[in-house]
mmCIF file with all atom_site columns, C-alpha atoms in Angstrom:
data_model
loop_
_atom_site.group_PDB
_atom_site.id
_atom_site.type_symbol
_atom_site.label_atom_id
_atom_site.label_alt_id
_atom_site.label_comp_id
_atom_site.label_asym_id
_atom_site.label_entity_id
_atom_site.label_seq_id
_atom_site.pdbx_PDB_ins_code
_atom_site.Cartn_x
_atom_site.Cartn_y
_atom_site.Cartn_z
_atom_site.occupancy
_atom_site.B_iso_or_equiv
_atom_site.pdbx_formal_charge
_atom_site.auth_seq_id
_atom_site.auth_comp_id
_atom_site.auth_asym_id
_atom_site.auth_atom_id
_atom_site.pdbx_PDB_model_num
ATOM 1   C CA . MET D 1 1   ? -0.094  0.022  -0.172  1.00 0.00 ? 1191 MET D CA 1
ATOM 2   C CA . LEU D 1 2   ? 1.117   3.592  -0.781  1.00 0.00 ? 1192 LEU D CA 1
ATOM 3   C CA . SER D 1 3   ? 0.323   6.601  1.076   1.00 0.00 ? 1193 SER D CA 1
ATOM 4   C CA . VAL D 1 4   ? -0.353  8.891  -1.837  1.00 0.00 ? 1194 VAL D CA 1
ATOM 5   C CA . PHE D 1 5   ? -1.820  12.914 -2.200  1.00 0.00 ? 1195 PHE D CA 1
ATOM 6   C CA . THR D 1 6   ? -4.487  12.953 -4.660  1.00 0.00 ? 1196 THR D CA 1
ATOM 7   C CA . ALA D 1 7   ? -5.020  16.690 -5.659  1.00 0.00 ? 1197 ALA D CA 1
ATOM 8   C CA . THR D 1 8   ? -8.335  16.155 -7.237  1.00 0.00 ? 1198 THR D CA 1
ATOM 9   C CA . HIS D 1 9   ? -9.930  14.693 -3.321  1.00 0.00 ? 1199 HIS D CA 1
ATOM 10  C CA . ALA D 1 10  ? -7.218  17.328 -1.716  1.00 0.00 ? 1200 ALA D CA 1
ATOM 11  C CA . GLN D 1 11  ? -6.280  14.176 1.386   1.00 0.00 ? 1201 GLN D CA 1
ATOM 12  C CA . TRP D 1 12  ? -4.284  11.190 1.957   1.00 0.00 ? 1202 TRP D CA 1
ATOM 13  C CA . ARG D 1 13  ? -5.736  8.336  0.685   1.00 0.00 ? 1203 ARG D CA 1
ATOM 14  C CA . CYS D 1 14  ? -3.590  4.974  0.954   1.00 0.00 ? 1204 CYS D CA 1
ATOM 15  C CA . LYS D 1 15  ? -3.760  3.480  -2.813  1.00 0.00 ? 1205 LYS D CA 1
ATOM 16  C CA . GLU D 1 16  ? -3.374  0.071  -4.042  1.00 0.00 ? 1206 GLU D CA 1
ATOM 17  C CA . PRO D 1 17  ? -1.560  0.052  -6.939  1.00 0.00 ? 1207 PRO D CA 1
ATOM 18  C CA . GLY D 1 18  ? -4.523  0.473  -10.360 1.00 0.00 ? 1208 GLY D CA 1
ATOM 19  C CA . SER D 1 19  ? -7.165  1.734  -8.093  1.00 0.00 ? 1209 SER D CA 1
ATOM 20  C CA . MET D 1 20  ? -7.745  4.964  -6.484  1.00 0.00 ? 1210 MET D CA 1
ATOM 21  C CA . ALA D 1 21  ? -10.656 5.907  -3.738  1.00 0.00 ? 1211 ALA D CA 1
ATOM 22  C CA . LEU D 1 22  ? -13.322 8.347  -4.960  1.00 0.00 ? 1212 LEU D CA 1
ATOM 23  C CA . ARG D 1 23  ? -15.377 10.295 -1.966  1.00 0.00 ? 1213 ARG D CA 1
ATOM 24  C CA . ALA D 1 24  ? -18.914 11.672 -2.525  1.00 0.00 ? 1214 ALA D CA 1
ATOM 25  C CA . CYS D 1 25  ? -21.194 13.810 -0.205  1.00 0.00 ? 1215 CYS D CA 1
ATOM 26  C CA . GLY D 1 26  ? -24.689 14.390 -0.476  1.00 0.00 ? 1216 GLY D CA 1
ATOM 27  C CA . LEU D 1 27  ? -28.329 14.860 1.457   1.00 0.00 ? 1217 LEU D CA 1
ATOM 28  C CA . ILE D 1 28  ? -31.413 12.777 1.686   1.00 0.00 ? 1218 ILE D CA 1
ATOM 29  C CA . ILE D 1 29  ? -33.941 15.262 1.560   1.00 0.00 ? 1219 ILE D CA 1
ATOM 30  C CA . PHE D 1 30  ? -37.572 14.873 2.396   1.00 0.00 ? 1220 PHE D CA 1
ATOM 31  C CA . ARG D 1 31  ? -40.392 16.478 3.092   1.00 0.00 ? 1221 ARG D CA 1
ATOM 32  C CA . ARG D 1 32  ? -43.704 16.069 4.867   1.00 0.00 ? 1222 ARG D CA 1
ATOM 33  C CA . VAL D 1 33  ? -46.975 16.346 3.022   1.00 0.00 ? 1223 VAL D CA 1
ATOM 34  C CA . LEU D 1 34  ? -50.697 15.123 4.414   1.00 0.00 ? 1224 LEU D CA 1
ATOM 35  C CA . SER D 1 35  ? -51.849 11.981 2.535   1.00 0.00 ? 1225 SER D CA 1
ATOM 36  C CA . ALA D 1 36  ? -55.291 11.163 3.494   1.00 0.00 ? 1226 ALA D CA 1
ATOM 37  C CA . GLY D 1 37  ? -55.030 13.211 6.213   1.00 0.00 ? 1227 GLY D CA 1
ATOM 38  C CA . MET D 1 38  ? -51.980 11.961 7.675   1.00 0.00 ? 1228 MET D CA 1
ATOM 39  C CA . SER D 1 39  ? -48.857 12.919 7.212   1.00 0.00 ? 1229 SER D CA 1
ATOM 40  C CA . ASP D 1 40  ? -46.293 11.261 5.717   1.00 0.00 ? 1230 ASP D CA 1
ATOM 41  C CA . ILE D 1 41  ? -42.733 11.321 3.885   1.00 0.00 ? 1231 ILE D CA 1
ATOM 42  C CA . GLU D 1 42  ? -41.428 11.618 0.461   1.00 0.00 ? 1232 GLU D CA 1
ATOM 43  C CA . PHE D 1 43  ? -37.933 11.422 -0.529  1.00 0.00 ? 1233 PHE D CA 1
ATOM 44  C CA . LEU D 1 44  ? -36.111 14.060 -3.449  1.00 0.00 ? 1234 LEU D CA 1
ATOM 45  C CA . LEU D 1 45  ? -34.575 11.696 -5.990  1.00 0.00 ? 1235 LEU D CA 1
ATOM 46  C CA . LEU D 1 46  ? -33.073 12.376 -9.155  1.00 0.00 ? 1236 LEU D CA 1
ATOM 47  C CA . GLN D 1 47  ? -32.633 10.955 -12.516 1.00 0.00 ? 1237 GLN D CA 1
ATOM 48  C CA . THR D 1 48  ? -29.260 11.505 -14.287 1.00 0.00 ? 1238 THR D CA 1
ATOM 49  C CA . SER D 1 49  ? -28.871 12.539 -17.540 1.00 0.00 ? 1239 SER D CA 1
ATOM 50  C CA . TYR D 1 50  ? -25.790 10.207 -18.355 1.00 0.00 ? 1240 TYR D CA 1
ATOM 51  C CA . GLY D 1 51  ? -25.140 6.530  -18.142 1.00 0.00 ? 1241 GLY D CA 1
ATOM 52  C CA . ILE D 1 52  ? -28.315 4.059  -17.030 1.00 0.00 ? 1242 ILE D CA 1
ATOM 53  C CA . TYR D 1 53  ? -30.198 7.049  -15.708 1.00 0.00 ? 1243 TYR D CA 1
ATOM 54  C CA . HIS D 1 54  ? -30.467 5.581  -12.475 1.00 0.00 ? 1244 HIS D CA 1
ATOM 55  C CA . TRP D 1 55  ? -32.224 7.779  -9.409  1.00 0.00 ? 1245 TRP D CA 1
ATOM 56  C CA . THR D 1 56  ? -30.216 9.147  -6.580  1.00 0.00 ? 1246 THR D CA 1
ATOM 57  C CA . PRO D 1 57  ? -30.850 11.773 -4.161  1.00 0.00 ? 1247 PRO D CA 1
ATOM 58  C CA . PRO D 1 58  ? -28.297 14.846 -4.769  1.00 0.00 ? 1248 PRO D CA 1
ATOM 59  C CA . LYS D 1 59  ? -24.785 14.227 -4.254  1.00 0.00 ? 1249 LYS D CA 1
ATOM 60  C CA . GLY D 1 60  ? -21.086 14.711 -5.602  1.00 0.00 ? 1250 GLY D CA 1
ATOM 61  C CA . HIS D 1 61  ? -17.394 14.350 -5.603  1.00 0.00 ? 1251 HIS D CA 1
ATOM 62  C CA . VAL D 1 62  ? -15.788 16.463 -2.833  1.00 0.00 ? 1252 VAL D CA 1
ATOM 63  C CA . ASP D 1 63  ? -13.384 19.154 -4.499  1.00 0.00 ? 1253 ASP D CA 1
ATOM 64  C CA . PRO D 1 64  ? -10.406 20.314 -3.140  1.00 0.00 ? 1254 PRO D CA 1
ATOM 65  C CA . GLY D 1 65  ? -10.118 22.174 0.415   1.00 0.00 ? 1255 GLY D CA 1
ATOM 66  C CA . GLU D 1 66  ? -13.737 21.384 0.987   1.00 0.00 ? 1256 GLU D CA 1
ATOM 67  C CA . ASP D 1 67  ? -14.997 19.085 4.051   1.00 0.00 ? 1257 ASP D CA 1
ATOM 68  C CA . ASP D 1 68  ? -17.840 16.739 3.549   1.00 0.00 ? 1258 ASP D CA 1
ATOM 69  C CA . MET D 1 69  ? -21.017 18.655 4.568   1.00 0.00 ? 1259 MET D CA 1
ATOM 70  C CA . THR D 1 70  ? -19.994 21.374 2.217   1.00 0.00 ? 1260 THR D CA 1
ATOM 71  C CA . THR D 1 71  ? -19.994 19.315 -0.446  1.00 0.00 ? 1261 THR D CA 1
ATOM 72  C CA . ALA D 1 72  ? -23.062 18.204 0.316   1.00 0.00 ? 1262 ALA D CA 1
ATOM 73  C CA . LEU D 1 73  ? -24.998 21.315 0.379   1.00 0.00 ? 1263 LEU D CA 1
ATOM 74  C CA . ARG D 1 74  ? -23.209 22.719 -2.759  1.00 0.00 ? 1264 ARG D CA 1
ATOM 75  C CA . GLU D 1 75  ? -24.190 19.362 -4.744  1.00 0.00 ? 1265 GLU D CA 1
ATOM 76  C CA . THR D 1 76  ? -27.615 19.601 -3.357  1.00 0.00 ? 1266 THR D CA 1
ATOM 77  C CA . GLU D 1 77  ? -27.779 23.474 -4.757  1.00 0.00 ? 1267 GLU D CA 1
ATOM 78  C CA . GLU D 1 78  ? -26.010 22.916 -7.982  1.00 0.00 ? 1268 GLU D CA 1
ATOM 79  C CA . GLU D 1 79  ? -27.984 19.567 -8.542  1.00 0.00 ? 1269 GLU D CA 1
ATOM 80  C CA . ALA D 1 80  ? -31.665 20.877 -7.306  1.00 0.00 ? 1270 ALA D CA 1
ATOM 81  C CA . GLY D 1 81  ? -31.587 24.255 -6.788  1.00 0.00 ? 1271 GLY D CA 1
ATOM 82  C CA . LEU D 1 82  ? -32.319 23.856 -3.020  1.00 0.00 ? 1272 LEU D CA 1
ATOM 83  C CA . HIS D 1 83  ? -30.478 26.606 -0.668  1.00 0.00 ? 1273 HIS D CA 1
ATOM 84  C CA . PRO D 1 84  ? -29.317 25.806 2.279   1.00 0.00 ? 1274 PRO D CA 1
ATOM 85  C CA . SER D 1 85  ? -31.541 28.451 3.436   1.00 0.00 ? 1275 SER D CA 1
ATOM 86  C CA . GLN D 1 86  ? -34.620 26.059 2.347   1.00 0.00 ? 1276 GLN D CA 1
ATOM 87  C CA . PHE D 1 87  ? -33.900 23.072 4.379   1.00 0.00 ? 1277 PHE D CA 1
ATOM 88  C CA . ARG D 1 88  ? -32.652 21.829 7.687   1.00 0.00 ? 1278 ARG D CA 1
ATOM 89  C CA . ILE D 1 89  ? -30.200 18.936 8.311   1.00 0.00 ? 1279 ILE D CA 1
ATOM 90  C CA . VAL D 1 90  ? -31.751 16.992 11.047  1.00 0.00 ? 1280 VAL D CA 1
ATOM 91  C CA . ASP D 1 91  ? -29.248 16.085 13.700  1.00 0.00 ? 1281 ASP D CA 1
ATOM 92  C CA . GLY D 1 92  ? -28.003 11.961 14.575  1.00 0.00 ? 1282 GLY D CA 1
ATOM 93  C CA . PHE D 1 93  ? -28.288 10.462 10.991  1.00 0.00 ? 1283 PHE D CA 1
ATOM 94  C CA . ARG D 1 94  ? -25.429 9.933  8.738   1.00 0.00 ? 1284 ARG D CA 1
ATOM 95  C CA . LYS D 1 95  ? -25.139 7.021  6.529   1.00 0.00 ? 1285 LYS D CA 1
ATOM 96  C CA . GLU D 1 96  ? -21.984 5.679  4.429   1.00 0.00 ? 1286 GLU D CA 1
ATOM 97  C CA . LEU D 1 97  ? -21.877 3.926  1.730   1.00 0.00 ? 1287 LEU D CA 1
ATOM 98  C CA . LYS D 1 98  ? -18.858 2.471  0.092   1.00 0.00 ? 1288 LYS D CA 1
ATOM 99  C CA . TYR D 1 99  ? -19.020 0.156  -3.266  1.00 0.00 ? 1289 TYR D CA 1
ATOM 100 C CA . ASN D 1 100 ? -17.186 -0.127 -6.858  1.00 0.00 ? 1290 ASN D CA 1
ATOM 101 C CA . VAL D 1 101 ? -17.640 1.931  -9.602  1.00 0.00 ? 1291 VAL D CA 1
ATOM 102 C CA . LYS D 1 102 ? -15.558 1.227  -12.656 1.00 0.00 ? 1292 LYS D CA 1
ATOM 103 C CA . ASN D 1 103 ? -12.991 -1.003 -10.203 1.00 0.00 ? 1293 ASN D CA 1
ATOM 104 C CA . LYS D 1 104 ? -12.545 1.972  -7.938  1.00 0.00 ? 1294 LYS D CA 1
ATOM 105 C CA . GLN D 1 105 ? -13.599 2.358  -4.394  1.00 0.00 ? 1295 GLN D CA 1
ATOM 106 C CA . LYS D 1 106 ? -16.358 4.510  -3.461  1.00 0.00 ? 1296 LYS D CA 1
ATOM 107 C CA . THR D 1 107 ? -17.252 6.145  -0.663  1.00 0.00 ? 1297 THR D CA 1
ATOM 108 C CA . VAL D 1 108 ? -20.954 8.373  -0.184  1.00 0.00 ? 1298 VAL D CA 1
ATOM 109 C CA . LEU D 1 109 ? -21.892 10.174 2.822   1.00 0.00 ? 1299 LEU D CA 1
ATOM 110 C CA . TYR D 1 110 ? -25.456 10.873 2.864   1.00 0.00 ? 1300 TYR D CA 1
ATOM 111 C CA . TRP D 1 111 ? -27.076 13.424 5.581   1.00 0.00 ? 1301 TRP D CA 1
ATOM 112 C CA . LEU D 1 112 ? -30.909 13.850 6.118   1.00 0.00 ? 1302 LEU D CA 1
ATOM 113 C CA . ALA D 1 113 ? -32.516 17.288 5.554   1.00 0.00 ? 1303 ALA D CA 1
ATOM 114 C CA . GLU D 1 114 ? -35.964 18.193 6.040   1.00 0.00 ? 1304 GLU D CA 1
ATOM 115 C CA . LEU D 1 115 ? -37.430 21.227 3.343   1.00 0.00 ? 1305 LEU D CA 1
ATOM 116 C CA . SER D 1 116 ? -39.124 23.971 4.903   1.00 0.00 ? 1306 SER D CA 1
ATOM 117 C CA . ASP D 1 117 ? -41.421 24.547 2.147   1.00 0.00 ? 1307 ASP D CA 1
ATOM 118 C CA . PRO D 1 118 ? -42.795 21.742 0.733   1.00 0.00 ? 1308 PRO D CA 1
ATOM 119 C CA . ASN D 1 119 ? -43.874 23.054 -2.123  1.00 0.00 ? 1309 ASN D CA 1
ATOM 120 C CA . ALA D 1 120 ? -40.090 24.708 -2.650  1.00 0.00 ? 1310 ALA D CA 1
ATOM 121 C CA . SER D 1 121 ? -39.073 24.387 -6.841  1.00 0.00 ? 1311 SER D CA 1
ATOM 122 C CA . VAL D 1 122 ? -36.391 22.467 -7.663  1.00 0.00 ? 1312 VAL D CA 1
ATOM 123 C CA . LYS D 1 123 ? -34.366 23.461 -10.231 1.00 0.00 ? 1313 LYS D CA 1
ATOM 124 C CA . LEU D 1 124 ? -32.221 20.404 -11.834 1.00 0.00 ? 1314 LEU D CA 1
ATOM 125 C CA . SER D 1 125 ? -28.913 21.137 -13.262 1.00 0.00 ? 1315 SER D CA 1
ATOM 126 C CA . SER D 1 126 ? -27.978 19.444 -16.583 1.00 0.00 ? 1316 SER D CA 1
ATOM 127 C CA . GLU D 1 127 ? -26.721 16.575 -14.664 1.00 0.00 ? 1317 GLU D CA 1
ATOM 128 C CA . HIS D 1 128 ? -30.214 15.496 -14.181 1.00 0.00 ? 1318 HIS D CA 1
ATOM 129 C CA . GLN D 1 129 ? -33.017 14.783 -16.641 1.00 0.00 ? 1319 GLN D CA 1
ATOM 130 C CA . ASP D 1 130 ? -36.382 14.160 -13.864 1.00 0.00 ? 1320 ASP D CA 1
ATOM 131 C CA . PHE D 1 131 ? -36.840 14.508 -10.384 1.00 0.00 ? 1321 PHE D CA 1
ATOM 132 C CA . ARG D 1 132 ? -39.356 13.107 -8.090  1.00 0.00 ? 1322 ARG D CA 1
ATOM 133 C CA . TRP D 1 133 ? -41.127 13.353 -4.828  1.00 0.00 ? 1323 TRP D CA 1
ATOM 134 C CA . LEU D 1 134 ? -41.977 9.807  -3.616  1.00 0.00 ? 1324 LEU D CA 1
ATOM 135 C CA . GLN D 1 135 ? -42.933 7.728  -0.389  1.00 0.00 ? 1325 GLN D CA 1
ATOM 136 C CA . LEU D 1 136 ? -40.701 5.204  1.147   1.00 0.00 ? 1326 LEU D CA 1
ATOM 137 C CA . GLN D 1 137 ? -42.069 2.112  -1.191  1.00 0.00 ? 1327 GLN D CA 1
ATOM 138 C CA . GLU D 1 138 ? -41.769 3.757  -4.503  1.00 0.00 ? 1328 GLU D CA 1
ATOM 139 C CA . ALA D 1 139 ? -38.919 5.533  -3.626  1.00 0.00 ? 1329 ALA D CA 1
ATOM 140 C CA . CYS D 1 140 ? -36.786 2.610  -2.849  1.00 0.00 ? 1330 CYS D CA 1
ATOM 141 C CA . LYS D 1 141 ? -38.143 0.951  -6.586  1.00 0.00 ? 1331 LYS D CA 1
ATOM 142 C CA . PHE D 1 142 ? -36.694 4.089  -8.365  1.00 0.00 ? 1332 PHE D CA 1
ATOM 143 C CA . ALA D 1 143 ? -33.343 3.553  -6.458  1.00 0.00 ? 1333 ALA D CA 1
ATOM 144 C CA . GLY D 1 144 ? -32.715 0.255  -7.383  1.00 0.00 ? 1334 GLY D CA 1
ATOM 145 C CA . TYR D 1 145 ? -29.353 -0.392 -5.673  1.00 0.00 ? 1335 TYR D CA 1
ATOM 146 C CA . PRO D 1 146 ? -29.736 -2.533 -2.387  1.00 0.00 ? 1336 PRO D CA 1
ATOM 147 C CA . ASP D 1 147 ? -27.631 -0.209 -0.617  1.00 0.00 ? 1337 ASP D CA 1
ATOM 148 C CA . MET D 1 148 ? -29.794 2.844  -1.441  1.00 0.00 ? 1338 MET D CA 1
ATOM 149 C CA . GLN D 1 149 ? -32.528 1.056  -0.864  1.00 0.00 ? 1339 GLN D CA 1
ATOM 150 C CA . ASP D 1 150 ? -31.809 0.196  2.614   1.00 0.00 ? 1340 ASP D CA 1
ATOM 151 C CA . THR D 1 151 ? -30.627 3.465  3.195   1.00 0.00 ? 1341 THR D CA 1
ATOM 152 C CA . LEU D 1 152 ? -33.741 5.017  2.412   1.00 0.00 ? 1342 LEU D CA 1
ATOM 153 C CA . ASN D 1 153 ? -35.399 2.650  5.082   1.00 0.00 ? 1343 ASN D CA 1
ATOM 154 C CA . GLU D 1 154 ? -32.791 3.373  7.348   1.00 0.00 ? 1344 GLU D CA 1
ATOM 155 C CA . ALA D 1 155 ? -33.364 7.502  6.910   1.00 0.00 ? 1345 ALA D CA 1
ATOM 156 C CA . TYR D 1 156 ? -37.320 6.716  7.511   1.00 0.00 ? 1346 TYR D CA 1
ATOM 157 C CA . GLN D 1 157 ? -37.103 4.462  10.431  1.00 0.00 ? 1347 GLN D CA 1
ATOM 158 C CA . PHE D 1 158 ? -34.985 7.086  11.697  1.00 0.00 ? 1348 PHE D CA 1
ATOM 159 C CA . LEU D 1 159 ? -37.361 9.687  10.702  1.00 0.00 ? 1349 LEU D CA 1
ATOM 160 C CA . LEU D 1 160 ? -40.402 7.817  12.122  1.00 0.00 ? 1350 LEU D CA 1
ATOM 161 C CA . GLY D 1 161 ? -38.193 7.781  15.903  1.00 0.00 ? 1351 GLY D CA 1
ATOM 162 C CA . HIS D 1 162 ? -37.422 11.443 15.808  1.00 0.00 ? 1352 HIS D CA 1
ATOM 163 C CA . LEU D 1 163 ? -39.367 13.465 14.034  1.00 0.00 ? 1353 LEU D CA 1
ATOM 164 C CA . LYS D 1 164 ? -42.215 15.933 16.043  1.00 0.00 ? 1354 LYS D CA 1
ATOM 165 C CA . PRO D 1 165 ? -45.415 17.107 14.442  1.00 0.00 ? 1355 PRO D CA 1
#
């Protein structure tokens, strides 16, 4: 193992020959809505305009000199047009996912954030072609990947135990 400094990620990483770790951060944005007279939670998922057009919460790579939360806030504003003044970060929830992308280890950190105005407009960047507000079951279908489905389930269960009306 070699220790190398990666200028693109502005931090030291351990490197196996032929592989480089990638790091991304994002927010699982949710809103509370009334459905059949009861409050429910909807998650924001964005559909990429590249690759297999997968659905994901807003997220992106850490820029040089950025901390993880700054990345999550910046990416949410860039990809969904939601400014940090439009939501609040929910204390106590952080999820780390690790998976391989093109033979490179990728780590993604997610935090939960509640939209202040459930009717706030989402403004997509060129990286995305569609967005949906989805209740848990539909969000999991759209998300597709088991680790993202598990993350959405964990976020939902966390919110059920921590949200106050």
